[in-house]
C-alpha atoms as an extended CHARMM CRD file, in Angstrom:
* protein
*
       234  EXT
         1         1  MET       CA             22.3340000000       -1.9780000000       -5.5090000000  PROA      1               0.0000000000
         2         2  ILE       CA             18.5710000000       -1.4100000000       -5.6520000000  PROA      2               0.0000000000
         3         3  LYS       CA             17.5890000000        2.2950000000       -3.7090000000  PROA      3               0.0000000000
         4         4  PHE       CA             14.1080000000        1.4920000000       -2.2500000000  PROA      4               0.0000000000
         5         5  TYR       CA             12.8270000000        4.7080000000       -1.2180000000  PROA      5               0.0000000000
         6         6  PHE       CA             10.4180000000        4.1420000000        1.8200000000  PROA      6               0.0000000000
         7         7  ASN       CA              7.8510000000        5.0840000000        4.3750000000  PROA      7               0.0000000000
         8         8  PRO       CA              6.2140000000        2.9170000000        6.4940000000  PROA      8               0.0000000000
         9         9  GLY       CA              2.5480000000        3.5860000000        4.5220000000  PROA      9               0.0000000000
        10        10  PRO       CA              0.6060000000        0.2420000000        2.8090000000  PROA      10              0.0000000000
        11        11  ASN       CA              2.1950000000        0.9580000000       -0.2460000000  PROA      11              0.0000000000
        12        12  PRO       CA              6.1880000000        0.8740000000        0.2700000000  PROA      12              0.0000000000
        13        13  MET       CA              5.3260000000       -2.0350000000        2.6730000000  PROA      13              0.0000000000
        14        14  LYS       CA              4.0710000000       -4.2510000000        0.0900000000  PROA      14              0.0000000000
        15        15  VAL       CA              7.0890000000       -3.6480000000       -1.8390000000  PROA      15              0.0000000000
        16        16  ALA       CA              9.3450000000       -4.0760000000        1.1120000000  PROA      16              0.0000000000
        17        17  LEU       CA              7.7250000000       -7.1290000000        1.8240000000  PROA      17              0.0000000000
        18        18  LEU       CA              9.0160000000       -8.5090000000       -1.7440000000  PROA      18              0.0000000000
        19        19  LEU       CA             11.7340000000       -7.5350000000       -1.1240000000  PROA      19              0.0000000000
        20        20  GLU       CA             12.6810000000       -9.4700000000        2.0380000000  PROA      20              0.0000000000
        21        21  GLU       CA             10.9550000000      -12.2160000000        0.2010000000  PROA      21              0.0000000000
        22        22  LEU       CA             13.0310000000      -12.1930000000       -2.7430000000  PROA      22              0.0000000000
        23        23  GLY       CA             16.4280000000      -12.0520000000       -0.3540000000  PROA      23              0.0000000000
        24        24  LEU       CA             18.1700000000       -8.7690000000       -2.8280000000  PROA      24              0.0000000000
        25        25  ALA       CA             20.3300000000       -6.8850000000       -1.3620000000  PROA      25              0.0000000000
        26        26  TYR       CA             18.8480000000       -3.1960000000       -1.4160000000  PROA      26              0.0000000000
        27        27  GLU       CA             19.2130000000        0.1930000000       -0.0450000000  PROA      27              0.0000000000
        28        28  THR       CA             16.6920000000        1.3180000000        2.0140000000  PROA      28              0.0000000000
        29        29  VAL       CA             16.4210000000        5.8870000000        1.4690000000  PROA      29              0.0000000000
        30        30  PRO       CA             13.6430000000        7.2510000000        3.6540000000  PROA      30              0.0000000000
        31        31  VAL       CA             10.9220000000        9.5960000000        2.6160000000  PROA      31              0.0000000000
        32        32  ASP       CA              9.2070000000       11.6390000000        5.5120000000  PROA      32              0.0000000000
        33        33  MET       CA              6.0290000000       12.6930000000        3.5710000000  PROA      33              0.0000000000
        34        34  ARG       CA              5.4760000000       14.9840000000        6.7470000000  PROA      34              0.0000000000
        35        35  LYS       CA              8.1240000000       16.8550000000        6.0270000000  PROA      35              0.0000000000
        36        36  GLY       CA              7.7020000000       16.8550000000        2.4400000000  PROA      36              0.0000000000
        37        37  ASP       CA             10.5770000000       15.2560000000        1.2550000000  PROA      37              0.0000000000
        38        38  GLN       CA              8.1830000000       13.7320000000       -1.1590000000  PROA      38              0.0000000000
        39        39  HSD       CA              8.6720000000       16.8070000000       -3.2470000000  PROA      39              0.0000000000
        40        40  ARG       CA             12.1530000000       17.7430000000       -2.9100000000  PROA      40              0.0000000000
        41        41  PRO       CA             13.5180000000       17.5160000000       -7.1480000000  PROA      41              0.0000000000
        42        42  ASP       CA             15.7140000000       14.6090000000       -6.2560000000  PROA      42              0.0000000000
        43        43  TYR       CA             13.5580000000       13.2800000000       -5.7360000000  PROA      43              0.0000000000
        44        44  VAL       CA             10.0510000000       14.2130000000       -7.9800000000  PROA      44              0.0000000000
        45        45  ALA       CA             12.8280000000       13.4640000000      -10.8070000000  PROA      45              0.0000000000
        46        46  ILE       CA             12.5370000000        9.8420000000       -9.5610000000  PROA      46              0.0000000000
        47        47  ASN       CA              9.0220000000        9.8010000000       -9.3960000000  PROA      47              0.0000000000
        48        48  PRO       CA              7.4530000000       12.8560000000      -10.8180000000  PROA      48              0.0000000000
        49        49  ASN       CA              4.1740000000       11.4810000000       -8.8550000000  PROA      49              0.0000000000
        50        50  ALA       CA              5.8830000000       12.4710000000       -5.5450000000  PROA      50              0.0000000000
        51        51  LYS       CA              4.0320000000        9.5540000000       -3.5770000000  PROA      51              0.0000000000
        52        52  VAL       CA              6.0140000000        6.5800000000       -2.3760000000  PROA      52              0.0000000000
        53        53  PRO       CA              6.9220000000        3.9490000000       -3.0140000000  PROA      53              0.0000000000
        54        54  ALA       CA             10.1050000000        4.4740000000       -5.9130000000  PROA      54              0.0000000000
        55        55  LEU       CA             12.8200000000        2.1340000000       -6.8050000000  PROA      55              0.0000000000
        56        56  VAL       CA             15.6920000000        2.6730000000       -8.5700000000  PROA      56              0.0000000000
        57        57  ASP       CA             17.4600000000       -0.6100000000      -10.5960000000  PROA      57              0.0000000000
        58        58  GLY       CA             20.4710000000        0.1720000000      -12.2790000000  PROA      58              0.0000000000
        59        59  ASP       CA             19.7440000000        2.4410000000      -15.0370000000  PROA      59              0.0000000000
        60        60  ALA       CA             15.8480000000        1.0000000000      -14.1930000000  PROA      60              0.0000000000
        61        61  THR       CA             13.5330000000        3.5880000000      -12.2590000000  PROA      61              0.0000000000
        62        62  ILE       CA             10.1400000000        1.9460000000      -11.5310000000  PROA      62              0.0000000000
        63        63  PHE       CA              7.7190000000        4.4170000000       -9.4200000000  PROA      63              0.0000000000
        64        64  ASP       CA              4.1560000000        3.2700000000       -8.2560000000  PROA      64              0.0000000000
        65        65  SER       CA              4.2550000000        0.0310000000       -5.6780000000  PROA      65              0.0000000000
        66        66  ASN       CA              2.5190000000       -2.2740000000       -8.1400000000  PROA      66              0.0000000000
        67        67  ALA       CA              4.4900000000       -1.6900000000      -11.1950000000  PROA      67              0.0000000000
        68        68  ILE       CA              7.4050000000       -2.2880000000       -8.8680000000  PROA      68              0.0000000000
        69        69  LEU       CA              5.7300000000       -5.2620000000       -7.8090000000  PROA      69              0.0000000000
        70        70  ILE       CA              5.4120000000       -6.2410000000      -11.3680000000  PROA      70              0.0000000000
        71        71  TYR       CA              9.0140000000       -5.1740000000      -11.9490000000  PROA      71              0.0000000000
        72        72  LEU       CA             10.8260000000       -7.7470000000       -9.6490000000  PROA      72              0.0000000000
        73        73  ALA       CA              8.3670000000      -10.4030000000       -9.4130000000  PROA      73              0.0000000000
        74        74  GLU       CA              9.0430000000      -10.5660000000      -13.3790000000  PROA      74              0.0000000000
        75        75  LYS       CA             12.8610000000       -9.8090000000      -13.3760000000  PROA      75              0.0000000000
        76        76  THR       CA             13.4140000000      -12.9710000000      -10.8460000000  PROA      76              0.0000000000
        77        77  GLY       CA             10.9930000000      -14.6630000000      -11.9870000000  PROA      77              0.0000000000
        78        78  ARG       CA              9.3640000000      -15.3150000000       -8.7920000000  PROA      78              0.0000000000
        79        79  PHE       CA              6.3450000000      -15.2620000000       -6.7760000000  PROA      79              0.0000000000
        80        80  LEU       CA              4.0500000000      -15.1060000000       -9.8500000000  PROA      80              0.0000000000
        81        81  PRO       CA              1.8990000000      -17.8040000000      -11.4030000000  PROA      81              0.0000000000
        82        82  PRO       CA              2.7720000000      -21.6610000000      -13.1250000000  PROA      82              0.0000000000
        83        83  GLY       CA              1.4380000000      -19.9270000000      -16.2430000000  PROA      83              0.0000000000
        84        84  ALA       CA              3.3960000000      -18.1340000000      -18.6810000000  PROA      84              0.0000000000
        85        85  ALA       CA              2.6270000000      -14.4530000000      -19.9360000000  PROA      85              0.0000000000
        86        86  GLY       CA             -1.0090000000      -14.2290000000      -21.4340000000  PROA      86              0.0000000000
        87        87  SER       CA             -2.3360000000      -17.6220000000      -20.2510000000  PROA      87              0.0000000000
        88        88  ALA       CA             -5.3080000000      -17.8340000000      -17.9510000000  PROA      88              0.0000000000
        89        89  ASP       CA             -3.0630000000      -17.3730000000      -14.5970000000  PROA      89              0.0000000000
        90        90  ARG       CA             -1.2560000000      -14.5380000000      -15.7900000000  PROA      90              0.0000000000
        91        91  ALA       CA             -4.7910000000      -13.2310000000      -16.0640000000  PROA      91              0.0000000000
        92        92  GLN       CA             -6.1250000000      -13.6320000000      -12.6800000000  PROA      92              0.0000000000
        93        93  LEU       CA             -2.9060000000      -12.5440000000      -10.9880000000  PROA      93              0.0000000000
        94        94  LEU       CA             -3.5850000000       -9.3450000000      -13.1530000000  PROA      94              0.0000000000
        95        95  SER       CA             -7.0010000000       -8.5910000000      -12.9780000000  PROA      95              0.0000000000
        96        96  TRP       CA             -6.4660000000       -9.1860000000       -8.9380000000  PROA      96              0.0000000000
        97        97  LEU       CA             -3.6460000000       -7.2290000000       -8.7620000000  PROA      97              0.0000000000
        98        98  MET       CA             -5.4140000000       -4.3100000000      -10.7360000000  PROA      98              0.0000000000
        99        99  PHE       CA             -8.2750000000       -4.7570000000       -8.1650000000  PROA      99              0.0000000000
       100       100  ILE       CA             -6.1080000000       -4.0560000000       -5.5270000000  PROA      100             0.0000000000
       101       101  ALA       CA             -4.1620000000       -1.1280000000       -7.2980000000  PROA      101             0.0000000000
       102       102  THR       CA             -7.5870000000        0.5940000000       -8.9070000000  PROA      102             0.0000000000
       103       103  GLY       CA             -9.9230000000       -0.1190000000       -6.0630000000  PROA      103             0.0000000000
       104       104  VAL       CA             -9.1720000000       -1.4370000000       -3.0790000000  PROA      104             0.0000000000
       105       105  GLY       CA             -6.2450000000        1.3150000000       -2.1140000000  PROA      105             0.0000000000
       106       106  PRO       CA             -7.8170000000        4.0610000000       -3.5730000000  PROA      106             0.0000000000
       107       107  TYR       CA            -11.3390000000        3.7760000000       -1.4900000000  PROA      107             0.0000000000
       108       108  SER       CA             -9.2540000000        2.6910000000        1.6710000000  PROA      108             0.0000000000
       109       109  GLY       CA             -7.2160000000        5.7940000000        1.3440000000  PROA      109             0.0000000000
       110       110  GLN       CA             -9.9630000000        8.4580000000        0.9620000000  PROA      110             0.0000000000
       111       111  ALA       CA            -12.0860000000        6.5830000000        3.7590000000  PROA      111             0.0000000000
       112       112  VAL       CA             -9.3910000000        6.6410000000        6.3470000000  PROA      112             0.0000000000
       113       113  TYR       CA             -8.7210000000       10.6560000000        4.7730000000  PROA      113             0.0000000000
       114       114  PHE       CA            -11.9960000000       11.5070000000        5.6440000000  PROA      114             0.0000000000
       115       115  ARG       CA            -12.8940000000        9.9150000000        9.0870000000  PROA      115             0.0000000000
       116       116  VAL       CA             -9.0140000000       10.2960000000       10.4320000000  PROA      116             0.0000000000
       117       117  PHE       CA             -7.5320000000       13.7490000000        8.3200000000  PROA      117             0.0000000000
       118       118  THR       CA            -10.6680000000       15.9950000000        6.9610000000  PROA      118             0.0000000000
       119       119  PRO       CA            -10.3880000000       19.6760000000        8.4990000000  PROA      119             0.0000000000
       120       120  GLU       CA            -14.4430000000       19.2270000000        8.6550000000  PROA      120             0.0000000000
       121       121  PRO       CA            -15.9960000000       16.5730000000        9.0500000000  PROA      121             0.0000000000
       122       122  ASN       CA            -18.2170000000       15.2860000000        5.8610000000  PROA      122             0.0000000000
       123       123  ALA       CA            -20.3450000000       12.6720000000        6.4710000000  PROA      123             0.0000000000
       124       124  ALA       CA            -21.4170000000       11.6940000000        3.0710000000  PROA      124             0.0000000000
       125       125  ALA       CA            -18.1320000000       11.5150000000        1.8140000000  PROA      125             0.0000000000
       126       126  LEU       CA            -17.2960000000        9.6410000000        4.3460000000  PROA      126             0.0000000000
       127       127  ASN       CA            -19.9560000000        7.4270000000        3.6430000000  PROA      127             0.0000000000
       128       128  ARG       CA            -19.4400000000        6.5960000000        0.3450000000  PROA      128             0.0000000000
       129       129  TYR       CA            -15.8720000000        5.6150000000        0.5350000000  PROA      129             0.0000000000
       130       130  ASP       CA            -16.2210000000        3.4410000000        3.7520000000  PROA      130             0.0000000000
       131       131  PHE       CA            -18.9970000000        1.9120000000        1.8580000000  PROA      131             0.0000000000
       132       132  GLU       CA            -17.0380000000        0.8500000000       -1.1620000000  PROA      132             0.0000000000
       133       133  ALA       CA            -14.0790000000        0.6530000000        0.7020000000  PROA      133             0.0000000000
       134       134  GLU       CA            -15.8430000000       -2.5810000000        2.5160000000  PROA      134             0.0000000000
       135       135  ARG       CA            -17.3090000000       -3.2900000000       -0.5710000000  PROA      135             0.0000000000
       136       136  HSD       CA            -14.0290000000       -4.3150000000       -2.2300000000  PROA      136             0.0000000000
       137       137  TRP       CA            -12.8660000000       -5.5320000000        1.0500000000  PROA      137             0.0000000000
       138       138  ARG       CA            -15.9290000000       -8.0350000000        1.3210000000  PROA      138             0.0000000000
       139       139  ILE       CA            -14.7040000000       -9.0580000000       -2.3760000000  PROA      139             0.0000000000
       140       140  LEU       CA            -11.4060000000      -10.1390000000       -1.5050000000  PROA      140             0.0000000000
       141       141  ASP       CA            -12.6350000000      -12.3000000000        1.9700000000  PROA      141             0.0000000000
       142       142  GLN       CA            -14.5840000000      -14.2230000000       -0.4220000000  PROA      142             0.0000000000
       143       143  ARG       CA            -12.3540000000      -14.8380000000       -2.5350000000  PROA      143             0.0000000000
       144       144  LEU       CA             -9.9230000000      -16.2540000000        0.1960000000  PROA      144             0.0000000000
       145       145  ALA       CA            -12.7630000000      -18.2150000000        1.4830000000  PROA      145             0.0000000000
       146       146  GLY       CA            -12.2320000000      -21.9000000000        0.8180000000  PROA      146             0.0000000000
       147       147  ARG       CA             -8.5200000000      -20.6460000000       -0.7020000000  PROA      147             0.0000000000
       148       148  PRO       CA             -5.0950000000      -20.4690000000        1.0380000000  PROA      148             0.0000000000
       149       149  TYR       CA             -4.4050000000      -17.2670000000       -1.6840000000  PROA      149             0.0000000000
       150       150  LEU       CA             -5.7850000000      -15.0770000000       -3.9960000000  PROA      150             0.0000000000
       151       151  LEU       CA             -4.5960000000      -17.4330000000       -7.0070000000  PROA      151             0.0000000000
       152       152  GLY       CA             -5.6680000000      -20.2760000000       -4.9800000000  PROA      152             0.0000000000
       153       153  ASP       CA             -2.7070000000      -22.6910000000       -4.0620000000  PROA      153             0.0000000000
       154       154  THR       CA             -0.0060000000      -19.9310000000       -4.9680000000  PROA      154             0.0000000000
       155       155  TYR       CA              1.4080000000      -17.1650000000       -3.1980000000  PROA      155             0.0000000000
       156       156  THR       CA              1.8550000000      -14.2750000000       -5.1510000000  PROA      156             0.0000000000
       157       157  ILE       CA              2.7810000000      -10.4140000000       -5.5820000000  PROA      157             0.0000000000
       158       158  ALA       CA             -1.6790000000      -10.1780000000       -5.8480000000  PROA      158             0.0000000000
       159       159  ASP       CA             -1.2230000000      -11.6950000000       -1.9340000000  PROA      159             0.0000000000
       160       160  MET       CA              1.6450000000       -9.5930000000       -1.0760000000  PROA      160             0.0000000000
       161       161  ALA       CA             -0.2950000000       -6.3450000000       -2.8010000000  PROA      161             0.0000000000
       162       162  MET       CA             -3.3980000000       -7.1370000000       -0.6140000000  PROA      162             0.0000000000
       163       163  TRP       CA             -1.0690000000       -7.4470000000        2.8350000000  PROA      163             0.0000000000
       164       164  GLY       CA              0.5130000000       -3.7970000000        2.6790000000  PROA      164             0.0000000000
       165       165  TRP       CA             -3.2560000000       -2.8200000000        2.6860000000  PROA      165             0.0000000000
       166       166  ALA       CA             -5.1010000000       -5.0970000000        4.5430000000  PROA      166             0.0000000000
       167       167  ARG       CA             -2.6240000000       -4.0860000000        7.6580000000  PROA      167             0.0000000000
       168       168  MET       CA             -4.6660000000       -0.5860000000        7.7980000000  PROA      168             0.0000000000
       169       169  ILE       CA             -8.3330000000       -1.9410000000        7.8450000000  PROA      169             0.0000000000
       170       170  PRO       CA             -8.4800000000       -0.8440000000       11.9240000000  PROA      170             0.0000000000
       171       171  THR       CA             -7.4850000000        2.5030000000       10.7830000000  PROA      171             0.0000000000
       172       172  ILE       CA             -9.9290000000        2.4780000000        7.8800000000  PROA      172             0.0000000000
       173       173  PHE       CA            -12.7950000000        1.3970000000        9.2910000000  PROA      173             0.0000000000
       174       174  GLY       CA            -12.2140000000        2.7450000000       12.7900000000  PROA      174             0.0000000000
       175       175  GLY       CA            -11.2830000000       -0.0190000000       15.2640000000  PROA      175             0.0000000000
       176       176  GLU       CA            -10.2700000000       -3.5050000000       15.5360000000  PROA      176             0.0000000000
       177       177  ALA       CA            -13.6660000000       -4.3850000000       15.1950000000  PROA      177             0.0000000000
       178       178  ALA       CA            -14.0850000000       -4.2690000000       11.6350000000  PROA      178             0.0000000000
       179       179  TRP       CA            -11.9060000000       -7.7660000000       11.9270000000  PROA      179             0.0000000000
       180       180  SER       CA            -14.8810000000       -9.8880000000       12.2810000000  PROA      180             0.0000000000
       181       181  ARG       CA            -15.9790000000       -8.8240000000        8.7730000000  PROA      181             0.0000000000
       182       182  PHE       CA            -13.0530000000      -10.2080000000        7.1300000000  PROA      182             0.0000000000
       183       183  PRO       CA            -12.0590000000      -13.2860000000        8.7120000000  PROA      183             0.0000000000
       184       184  ASN       CA            -10.3060000000      -14.5330000000        5.6510000000  PROA      184             0.0000000000
       185       185  VAL       CA             -7.8960000000      -11.9500000000        5.0000000000  PROA      185             0.0000000000
       186       186  LYS       CA             -7.2020000000      -11.3820000000        8.5910000000  PROA      186             0.0000000000
       187       187  ARG       CA             -6.2570000000      -15.4270000000        8.4530000000  PROA      187             0.0000000000
       188       188  LEU       CA             -3.7500000000      -13.9910000000        5.3200000000  PROA      188             0.0000000000
       189       189  LEU       CA             -2.4610000000      -11.5490000000        6.7700000000  PROA      189             0.0000000000
       190       190  ASP       CA             -1.4440000000      -13.3030000000        9.8930000000  PROA      190             0.0000000000
       191       191  GLU       CA              0.0840000000      -15.7110000000        8.3080000000  PROA      191             0.0000000000
       192       192  ILE       CA              2.4350000000      -13.7100000000        5.7220000000  PROA      192             0.0000000000
       193       193  GLY       CA              3.2610000000      -11.6890000000        8.8650000000  PROA      193             0.0000000000
       194       194  ALA       CA              4.5180000000      -14.0820000000       10.6560000000  PROA      194             0.0000000000
       195       195  ARG       CA              6.8490000000      -15.3220000000        7.6240000000  PROA      195             0.0000000000
       196       196  PRO       CA             10.2160000000      -14.1320000000        7.4680000000  PROA      196             0.0000000000
       197       197  ALA       CA             10.2250000000      -11.8290000000        5.3580000000  PROA      197             0.0000000000
       198       198  GLY       CA              7.3600000000      -10.3590000000        6.6850000000  PROA      198             0.0000000000
       199       199  VAL       CA              8.8840000000      -10.0450000000        9.8850000000  PROA      199             0.0000000000
       200       200  ALA       CA             11.5070000000       -8.2930000000        8.2730000000  PROA      200             0.0000000000
       201       201  ALA       CA              9.0470000000       -5.5350000000        6.2650000000  PROA      201             0.0000000000
       202       202  GLU       CA              7.4960000000       -4.7030000000        9.4490000000  PROA      202             0.0000000000
       203       203  ALA       CA             11.0580000000       -4.6140000000       11.2800000000  PROA      203             0.0000000000
       204       204  LEU       CA             12.0320000000       -1.8690000000        8.5240000000  PROA      204             0.0000000000
       205       205  LYS       CA              9.8620000000        0.8580000000        9.5670000000  PROA      205             0.0000000000
       206       206  THR       CA             11.4690000000        0.6770000000       13.0660000000  PROA      206             0.0000000000
       207       207  ARG       CA             15.2780000000        1.5850000000       11.5540000000  PROA      207             0.0000000000
       208       208  TYR       CA             14.1830000000        5.4820000000       10.8350000000  PROA      208             0.0000000000
       209       209  THR       CA             12.0740000000        7.9920000000       12.9420000000  PROA      209             0.0000000000
       210       210  PHE       CA              9.3390000000        9.5420000000       10.8200000000  PROA      210             0.0000000000
       211       211  LYS       CA              7.3060000000       12.6060000000       11.8990000000  PROA      211             0.0000000000
       212       212  LYS       CA              4.4230000000       11.8570000000       13.7070000000  PROA      212             0.0000000000
       213       213  GLU       CA              2.5950000000       15.1900000000       14.4380000000  PROA      213             0.0000000000
       214       214  MET       CA             -0.0730000000       16.5360000000       11.7080000000  PROA      214             0.0000000000
       215       215  ASP       CA              0.7330000000       19.8860000000       12.7570000000  PROA      215             0.0000000000
       216       216  GLU       CA             -0.3620000000       22.3850000000        9.9880000000  PROA      216             0.0000000000
       217       217  ASP       CA              3.3290000000       22.1340000000        8.2170000000  PROA      217             0.0000000000
       218       218  ALA       CA              2.4780000000       18.2570000000        7.4470000000  PROA      218             0.0000000000
       219       219  ARG       CA             -1.1280000000       19.2020000000        6.1160000000  PROA      219             0.0000000000
       220       220  ARG       CA              0.2210000000       21.3380000000        4.0770000000  PROA      220             0.0000000000
       221       221  GLN       CA              3.2150000000       18.7280000000        2.7430000000  PROA      221             0.0000000000
       222       222  MET       CA              0.4750000000       15.7440000000        2.8630000000  PROA      222             0.0000000000
       223       223  PHE       CA             -2.5950000000       17.2590000000        1.4970000000  PROA      223             0.0000000000
       224       224  PRO       CA             -1.5490000000       20.2260000000       -0.9360000000  PROA      224             0.0000000000
       225       225  GLN       CA             -5.2620000000       20.3680000000       -2.3600000000  PROA      225             0.0000000000
       226       226  LEU       CA             -6.0590000000       22.6650000000        0.9550000000  PROA      226             0.0000000000
       227       227  ALA       CA             -4.1610000000       25.4360000000        0.0520000000  PROA      227             0.0000000000
       228       228  ARG       CA             -6.8100000000       25.8530000000       -3.0210000000  PROA      228             0.0000000000
       229       229  LEU       CA             -9.8630000000       25.1520000000       -0.3980000000  PROA      229             0.0000000000
       230       230  GLN       CA             -8.1700000000       27.6950000000        1.5210000000  PROA      230             0.0000000000
       231       231  ALA       CA             -7.5590000000       30.3710000000       -0.9740000000  PROA      231             0.0000000000
       232       232  GLY       CA            -11.1650000000       29.7660000000       -2.1070000000  PROA      232             0.0000000000
       233       233  ALA       CA            -12.5140000000       30.4790000000        0.7440000000  PROA      233             0.0000000000
       234       234  ALA       CA            -10.4040000000       34.0210000000        2.2500000000  PROA      234             0.0000000000
């Protein structure tokens, strides 16, 4: 059976969505990053990057959420565009999937860090990441204007990748008012969230109790770079 290493962050959630859409049997293994589970040697042996998600499927071990989406979609032949590998349709899928992986996710994540978690306010850094996060989300919103999904009429893993991060838009931009800037993203977010797989993926995070407090130990586990900063100030 597939083992899915999970927490309720945006990247694991998009994998949870695909697993539910596919109806595959899987075992969920919680990884509480605020407790430091990601640094355990047994987990690092699965994901050397010490992040979530990761997936073990028989002899195959896959880490990075977008790699997992591609692996599962290719394994099952589902939630891919109709064209074969090397086709224009597949080129579009890879383009949008990587746009989310290398742009939307990193800029959104850094915007959250400098808005919510940084130990000292940094207006220049927040401005940089907030600006780039908004620019990337506007590109997605414009892409969805006049078409139901990122690839037109076909619901694919690119939409699932976007869904994982779109759930976080109020946190990324500091409030629910941000939705007024991305109406097409919100429309697709709501549609996917209402699908049986979307409901099941959201319910998955309620099965486990993850640490909520961002205390000193959680900061040390989540943001190990702070130790270097503190050492330099000493």
